[in-house]
PDB file of C-alpha atoms and ligand atoms in Angstrom:
ATOM      1  CA  MET A   1     -12.818-105.472 133.268  1.00  0.00           C
ATOM      2  CA  ASP A   2     -14.708-107.409 135.924  1.00  0.00           C
ATOM      3  CA  ALA A   3     -16.653-110.519 135.019  1.00  0.00           C
ATOM      4  CA  ASP A   4     -20.085-108.823 134.994  1.00  0.00           C
ATOM      5  CA  ALA A   5     -18.885-106.024 132.724  1.00  0.00           C
ATOM      6  CA  GLU A   6     -17.247-108.536 130.409  1.00  0.00           C
ATOM      7  CA  ARG A   7     -20.466-110.565 130.147  1.00  0.00           C
ATOM      8  CA  ALA A   8     -22.445-107.399 129.453  1.00  0.00           C
ATOM      9  CA  THR A   9     -20.012-106.469 126.675  1.00  0.00           C
ATOM     10  CA  LEU A  10     -20.175-109.925 125.124  1.00  0.00           C
ATOM     11  CA  THR A  11     -23.973-109.933 125.359  1.00  0.00           C
ATOM     12  CA  SER A  12     -24.147-106.648 123.492  1.00  0.00           C
ATOM     13  CA  LEU A  13     -21.549-107.775 120.913  1.00  0.00           C
ATOM     14  CA  LEU A  14     -23.394-110.991 120.198  1.00  0.00           C
ATOM     15  CA  ASP A  15     -26.592-108.979 119.833  1.00  0.00           C
ATOM     16  CA  LEU A  16     -29.194-111.690 120.311  1.00  0.00           C
ATOM     17  CA  GLU A  17     -31.667-109.701 122.345  1.00  0.00           C
ATOM     18  CA  GLU A  18     -33.445-112.684 123.917  1.00  0.00           C
ATOM     19  CA  PHE A  19     -30.261-114.020 125.498  1.00  0.00           C
ATOM     20  CA  GLU A  20     -27.509-113.135 127.892  1.00  0.00           C
ATOM     21  CA  VAL A  21     -23.956-114.476 127.641  1.00  0.00           C
ATOM     22  CA  VAL A  22     -22.823-116.233 130.824  1.00  0.00           C
ATOM     23  CA  GLU A  23     -19.609-117.817 129.651  1.00  0.00           C
ATOM     24  CA  THR A  24     -17.257-117.844 126.703  1.00  0.00           C
ATOM     25  CA  THR A  25     -14.369-120.067 125.685  1.00  0.00           C
ATOM     26  CA  ARG A  26     -12.075-120.063 122.696  1.00  0.00           C
ATOM     27  CA  ASP A  27     -10.612-123.106 121.043  1.00  0.00           C
ATOM     28  CA  ARG A  28      -7.775-121.605 119.007  1.00  0.00           C
ATOM     29  CA  PRO A  29      -6.472-124.746 117.270  1.00  0.00           C
ATOM     30  CA  ASN A  30      -9.963-125.435 115.920  1.00  0.00           C
ATOM     31  CA  GLN A  31     -10.770-121.760 115.335  1.00  0.00           C
ATOM     32  CA  LEU A  32     -13.920-122.092 117.349  1.00  0.00           C
ATOM     33  CA  ARG A  33     -15.464-119.647 119.775  1.00  0.00           C
ATOM     34  CA  ARG A  34     -18.145-120.905 122.094  1.00  0.00           C
ATOM     35  CA  PHE A  35     -20.670-118.823 124.010  1.00  0.00           C
ATOM     36  CA  THR A  36     -22.947-120.160 126.717  1.00  0.00           C
ATOM     37  CA  LEU A  37     -26.265-118.298 126.778  1.00  0.00           C
ATOM     38  CA  VAL A  38     -29.285-118.143 129.059  1.00  0.00           C
ATOM     39  CA  PRO A  39     -32.659-116.620 128.111  1.00  0.00           C
ATOM     40  CA  LYS A  40     -33.271-113.179 129.639  1.00  0.00           C
ATOM     41  CA  VAL A  41     -36.894-114.034 130.315  1.00  0.00           C
ATOM     42  CA  ALA A  42     -37.246-116.467 133.216  1.00  0.00           C
ATOM     43  CA  VAL A  43     -40.888-117.353 132.582  1.00  0.00           C
ATOM     44  CA  GLY A  44     -42.542-119.299 129.786  1.00  0.00           C
ATOM     45  CA  LEU A  45     -45.636-118.587 127.705  1.00  0.00           C
ATOM     46  CA  CYS A  46     -47.723-121.753 127.410  1.00  0.00           C
ATOM     47  CA  PRO A  47     -48.360-122.513 123.711  1.00  0.00           C
ATOM     48  CA  HIS A  48     -51.624-124.283 124.604  1.00  0.00           C
ATOM     49  CA  CYS A  49     -53.423-121.723 126.796  1.00  0.00           C
ATOM     50  CA  GLN A  50     -51.151-118.628 126.418  1.00  0.00           C
ATOM     51  CA  GLY A  51     -50.769-118.539 130.206  1.00  0.00           C
ATOM     52  CA  VAL A  52     -47.490-117.435 131.792  1.00  0.00           C
ATOM     53  CA  THR A  53     -45.721-119.823 134.123  1.00  0.00           C
ATOM     54  CA  ASP A  54     -42.495-119.780 136.086  1.00  0.00           C
ATOM     55  CA  GLU A  55     -42.674-123.456 136.967  1.00  0.00           C
ATOM     56  CA  ARG A  56     -39.429-124.718 135.498  1.00  0.00           C
ATOM     57  CA  HIS A  57     -39.061-128.417 135.071  1.00  0.00           C
ATOM     58  CA  LEU A  58     -35.635-129.096 133.642  1.00  0.00           C
ATOM     59  CA  CYS A  59     -32.839-127.455 131.714  1.00  0.00           C
ATOM     60  CA  ARG A  60     -31.267-128.701 128.517  1.00  0.00           C
ATOM     61  CA  ASP A  61     -28.332-127.372 126.556  1.00  0.00           C
ATOM     62  CA  ARG A  62     -28.859-126.929 122.831  1.00  0.00           C
ATOM     63  CA  GLN A  63     -25.857-126.497 120.551  1.00  0.00           C
ATOM     64  CA  VAL A  64     -26.504-123.875 117.921  1.00  0.00           C
ATOM     65  CA  ALA A  65     -24.216-122.633 115.145  1.00  0.00           C
ATOM     66  CA  ASP A  66     -24.069-118.868 114.680  1.00  0.00           C
ATOM     67  CA  LEU A  67     -22.360-116.443 112.295  1.00  0.00           C
ATOM     68  CA  PRO A  68     -18.556-116.630 112.339  1.00  0.00           C
ATOM     69  CA  MET A  69     -16.778-113.946 114.313  1.00  0.00           C
ATOM     70  CA  GLY A  70     -13.226-112.713 113.857  1.00  0.00           C
ATOM     71  CA  GLY A  71     -12.262-115.658 111.660  1.00  0.00           C
ATOM     72  CA  CYS A  72     -13.634-118.217 114.124  1.00  0.00           C
ATOM     73  CA  ARG A  73     -16.682-120.375 113.808  1.00  0.00           C
ATOM     74  CA  THR A  74     -19.181-119.519 116.526  1.00  0.00           C
ATOM     75  CA  GLU A  75     -21.028-122.122 118.503  1.00  0.00           C
ATOM     76  CA  LEU A  76     -23.696-121.207 121.016  1.00  0.00           C
ATOM     77  CA  VAL A  77     -24.582-123.444 123.930  1.00  0.00           C
ATOM     78  CA  VAL A  78     -28.083-122.303 124.809  1.00  0.00           C
ATOM     79  CA  ARG A  79     -29.532-123.292 128.186  1.00  0.00           C
ATOM     80  CA  LEU A  80     -33.198-123.856 127.513  1.00  0.00           C
ATOM     81  CA  TRP A  81     -35.771-124.432 130.209  1.00  0.00           C
ATOM     82  CA  GLN A  82     -38.636-126.781 129.891  1.00  0.00           C
ATOM     83  CA  PHE A  83     -41.642-125.375 131.759  1.00  0.00           C
ATOM     84  CA  ARG A  84     -44.748-127.016 133.136  1.00  0.00           C
ATOM     85  CA  CYS A  85     -48.010-125.163 132.685  1.00  0.00           C
ATOM     86  CA  PRO A  86     -50.066-125.680 135.852  1.00  0.00           C
ATOM     87  CA  ALA A  87     -53.321-124.819 134.024  1.00  0.00           C
ATOM     88  CA  CYS A  88     -52.929-127.439 131.246  1.00  0.00           C
ATOM     89  CA  ASP A  89     -50.593-129.798 133.074  1.00  0.00           C
ATOM     90  CA  LYS A  90     -48.386-129.873 129.951  1.00  0.00           C
ATOM     91  CA  PHE A  91     -44.675-129.467 129.466  1.00  0.00           C
ATOM     92  CA  PHE A  92     -43.247-127.116 126.873  1.00  0.00           C
ATOM     93  CA  THR A  93     -39.984-125.453 125.854  1.00  0.00           C
ATOM     94  CA  PRO A  94     -40.439-121.827 124.783  1.00  0.00           C
ATOM     95  CA  ARG A  95     -39.458-120.868 121.243  1.00  0.00           C
ATOM     96  CA  PHE A  96     -37.039-118.078 120.554  1.00  0.00           C
ATOM     97  CA  ALA A  97     -37.091-115.929 117.432  1.00  0.00           C
ATOM     98  CA  ALA A  98     -33.293-116.054 117.106  1.00  0.00           C
ATOM     99  CA  LEU A  99     -33.141-119.859 117.023  1.00  0.00           C
ATOM    100  CA  ALA A 100     -34.198-121.549 113.812  1.00  0.00           C
ATOM    101  CA  GLU A 101     -36.856-124.101 114.465  1.00  0.00           C
ATOM    102  CA  GLY A 102     -35.720-127.658 113.893  1.00  0.00           C
ATOM    103  CA  SER A 103     -32.134-126.619 113.020  1.00  0.00           C
ATOM    104  CA  HIS A 104     -29.140-126.299 115.259  1.00  0.00           C
ATOM    105  CA  ALA A 105     -28.484-122.847 113.864  1.00  0.00           C
ATOM    106  CA  THR A 106     -29.541-119.245 114.424  1.00  0.00           C
ATOM    107  CA  GLU A 107     -32.025-117.605 112.053  1.00  0.00           C
ATOM    108  CA  ARG A 108     -29.441-115.001 111.112  1.00  0.00           C
ATOM    109  CA  LEU A 109     -26.946-117.692 110.095  1.00  0.00           C
ATOM    110  CA  LEU A 110     -29.586-119.353 107.916  1.00  0.00           C
ATOM    111  CA  ALA A 111     -30.534-116.014 106.377  1.00  0.00           C
ATOM    112  CA  ARG A 112     -26.904-115.362 105.380  1.00  0.00           C
ATOM    113  CA  LEU A 113     -26.466-118.910 104.166  1.00  0.00           C
ATOM    114  CA  ALA A 114     -29.593-118.629 102.032  1.00  0.00           C
ATOM    115  CA  GLU A 115     -28.356-115.327 100.640  1.00  0.00           C
ATOM    116  CA  LEU A 116     -24.991-116.833  99.672  1.00  0.00           C
ATOM    117  CA  ALA A 117     -26.512-120.046  98.357  1.00  0.00           C
ATOM    118  CA  GLY A 118     -29.032-118.051  96.335  1.00  0.00           C
ATOM    119  CA  ARG A 119     -26.235-116.211  94.537  1.00  0.00           C
ATOM    120  CA  GLY A 120     -23.899-119.133  94.119  1.00  0.00           C
ATOM    121  CA  ASP A 121     -24.429-122.629  95.376  1.00  0.00           C
ATOM    122  CA  VAL A 122     -24.934-124.376  98.695  1.00  0.00           C
ATOM    123  CA  SER A 123     -21.505-126.027  98.772  1.00  0.00           C
ATOM    124  CA  THR A 124     -19.712-122.665  98.561  1.00  0.00           C
ATOM    125  CA  ALA A 125     -21.906-121.317 101.333  1.00  0.00           C
ATOM    126  CA  ALA A 126     -21.245-124.455 103.411  1.00  0.00           C
ATOM    127  CA  ARG A 127     -17.473-124.003 103.044  1.00  0.00           C
ATOM    128  CA  PHE A 128     -17.740-120.357 103.998  1.00  0.00           C
ATOM    129  CA  PHE A 129     -19.534-121.198 107.254  1.00  0.00           C
ATOM    130  CA  GLY A 130     -17.432-124.290 107.964  1.00  0.00           C
ATOM    131  CA  VAL A 131     -20.359-126.713 108.055  1.00  0.00           C
ATOM    132  CA  ALA A 132     -20.899-129.993 106.229  1.00  0.00           C
ATOM    133  CA  GLU A 133     -22.545-129.612 102.832  1.00  0.00           C
ATOM    134  CA  LYS A 134     -25.396-131.970 103.732  1.00  0.00           C
ATOM    135  CA  THR A 135     -26.106-129.935 106.877  1.00  0.00           C
ATOM    136  CA  ALA A 136     -26.054-126.661 104.953  1.00  0.00           C
ATOM    137  CA  GLU A 137     -28.342-128.123 102.321  1.00  0.00           C
ATOM    138  CA  GLY A 138     -30.855-129.260 104.948  1.00  0.00           C
ATOM    139  CA  TRP A 139     -30.748-125.861 106.640  1.00  0.00           C
ATOM    140  CA  TYR A 140     -31.168-124.053 103.342  1.00  0.00           C
ATOM    141  CA  TYR A 141     -34.241-125.946 102.156  1.00  0.00           C
ATOM    142  CA  ASP A 142     -35.863-125.903 105.610  1.00  0.00           C
ATOM    143  CA  PHE A 143     -35.263-122.165 105.767  1.00  0.00           C
ATOM    144  CA  LEU A 144     -36.836-121.541 102.351  1.00  0.00           C
ATOM    145  CA  GLU A 145     -39.787-123.738 103.279  1.00  0.00           C
ATOM    146  CA  ARG A 146     -40.364-121.905 106.560  1.00  0.00           C
ATOM    147  CA  LYS A 147     -40.090-118.506 104.890  1.00  0.00           C
ATOM    148  CA  ARG A 148     -42.641-119.606 102.327  1.00  0.00           C
ATOM    149  CA  LYS A 149     -45.288-120.377 104.935  1.00  0.00           C
ATOM    150  CA  ALA A 150     -44.025-118.269 107.838  1.00  0.00           C
ATOM    151  CA  PRO A 151     -45.415-114.711 107.747  1.00  0.00           C
ATOM    152  CA  ALA A 152     -48.551-115.508 109.798  1.00  0.00           C
ATOM    153  CA  ALA A 153     -46.739-117.729 112.302  1.00  0.00           C
ATOM    154  CA  ALA A 154     -43.909-115.233 112.740  1.00  0.00           C
ATOM    155  CA  ALA A 155     -46.341-112.385 113.406  1.00  0.00           C
ATOM    156  CA  ALA A 156     -48.211-114.474 115.996  1.00  0.00           C
ATOM    157  CA  ALA A 157     -44.964-115.430 117.765  1.00  0.00           C
ATOM    158  CA  ALA A 158     -43.810-111.804 117.833  1.00  0.00           C
ATOM    159  CA  ALA A 159     -47.142-110.676 119.282  1.00  0.00           C
ATOM    160  CA  ALA A 160     -46.962-113.357 121.987  1.00  0.00           C
ATOM    161  CA  ALA A 161     -43.343-112.521 122.825  1.00  0.00           C
ATOM    162  CA  ALA A 162     -44.216-108.826 123.181  1.00  0.00           C
ATOM    163  CA  HIS A 163     -46.196-109.708 126.324  1.00  0.00           C
ATOM    164  CA  LEU A 164     -43.100-111.006 128.053  1.00  0.00           C
ATOM    165  CA  GLN A 165     -40.690-108.535 129.571  1.00  0.00           C
ATOM    166  CA  PRO A 166     -37.115-109.437 130.426  1.00  0.00           C
ATOM    167  CA  VAL A 167     -36.616-109.929 134.141  1.00  0.00           C
ATOM    168  CA  ARG A 168     -34.272-107.421 135.676  1.00  0.00           C
ATOM    169  CA  SER A 169     -33.019-109.527 138.543  1.00  0.00           C
ATOM    170  CA  LEU A 170     -31.961-113.064 137.903  1.00  0.00           C
ATOM    171  CA  GLY A 171     -32.972-115.880 140.210  1.00  0.00           C
ATOM    172  CA  ILE A 172     -30.747-118.191 142.155  1.00  0.00           C
ATOM    173  CA  ASP A 173     -30.565-120.720 139.326  1.00  0.00           C
ATOM    174  CA  GLU A 174     -29.110-118.228 136.890  1.00  0.00           C
ATOM    175  CA  LEU A 175     -26.672-116.985 139.491  1.00  0.00           C
ATOM    176  CA  SER A 176     -25.394-120.472 140.111  1.00  0.00           C
ATOM    177  CA  LEU A 177     -25.104-120.965 136.336  1.00  0.00           C
ATOM    178  CA  LYS A 178     -23.094-117.772 136.119  1.00  0.00           C
ATOM    179  CA  LYS A 179     -20.668-118.951 138.737  1.00  0.00           C
ATOM    180  CA  GLY A 180     -20.249-122.098 136.740  1.00  0.00           C
ATOM    181  CA  ILE A 181     -21.424-124.399 139.503  1.00  0.00           C
ATOM    182  CA  GLY A 182     -24.716-125.259 137.869  1.00  0.00           C
ATOM    183  CA  SER A 183     -24.988-128.284 135.639  1.00  0.00           C
ATOM    184  CA  SER A 184     -27.637-129.621 133.322  1.00  0.00           C
ATOM    185  CA  ALA A 185     -28.585-132.203 135.891  1.00  0.00           C
ATOM    186  CA  ALA A 186     -28.794-129.775 138.780  1.00  0.00           C
ATOM    187  CA  CYS A 187     -30.595-126.877 137.127  1.00  0.00           C
TER     188      CYS A 187
HETATM  189 ZN1   ZN B 201     -51.215-123.894 129.505  1.00  0.00          ZN
END
């Protein structure tokens, strides 16, 4: 399989529709699989004026825990762009539905954790996902709190995201990331 086909397969396996897999590594001794992801959409929707901008300011990697896969813990390294809105002259980092706000975890991991914790206890769920109990506890209560007040906010975010279409051709920055020659400082 060539590299593009392999990335396409991994992207579809991981099934986070906002992101594309650009790299994967496996740390066997630690039973950890790591995926590096970039957003499919290369523009940002300004949270202040709802305008669309492609003026990218800088790129930061966020480490995010995801559901375990094949007996390995899964860690995502998500390359997130900070944009500058020319209309408001403000900087912002777009939100993604798959990434839990304020937690270094995916929404789907938190949903499973909450399900397990709801039936048993948080420490069992923490052991199952291989995370510290304190971390799992924080995630769990934040998750419940967000769910409690979320329906309106989630609907608004989904409506805003529906205006953005994935770009079909990636720009030069993504291509350099794919070849592994990009770095946080350079992109
Ligand atoms: Zn704006």
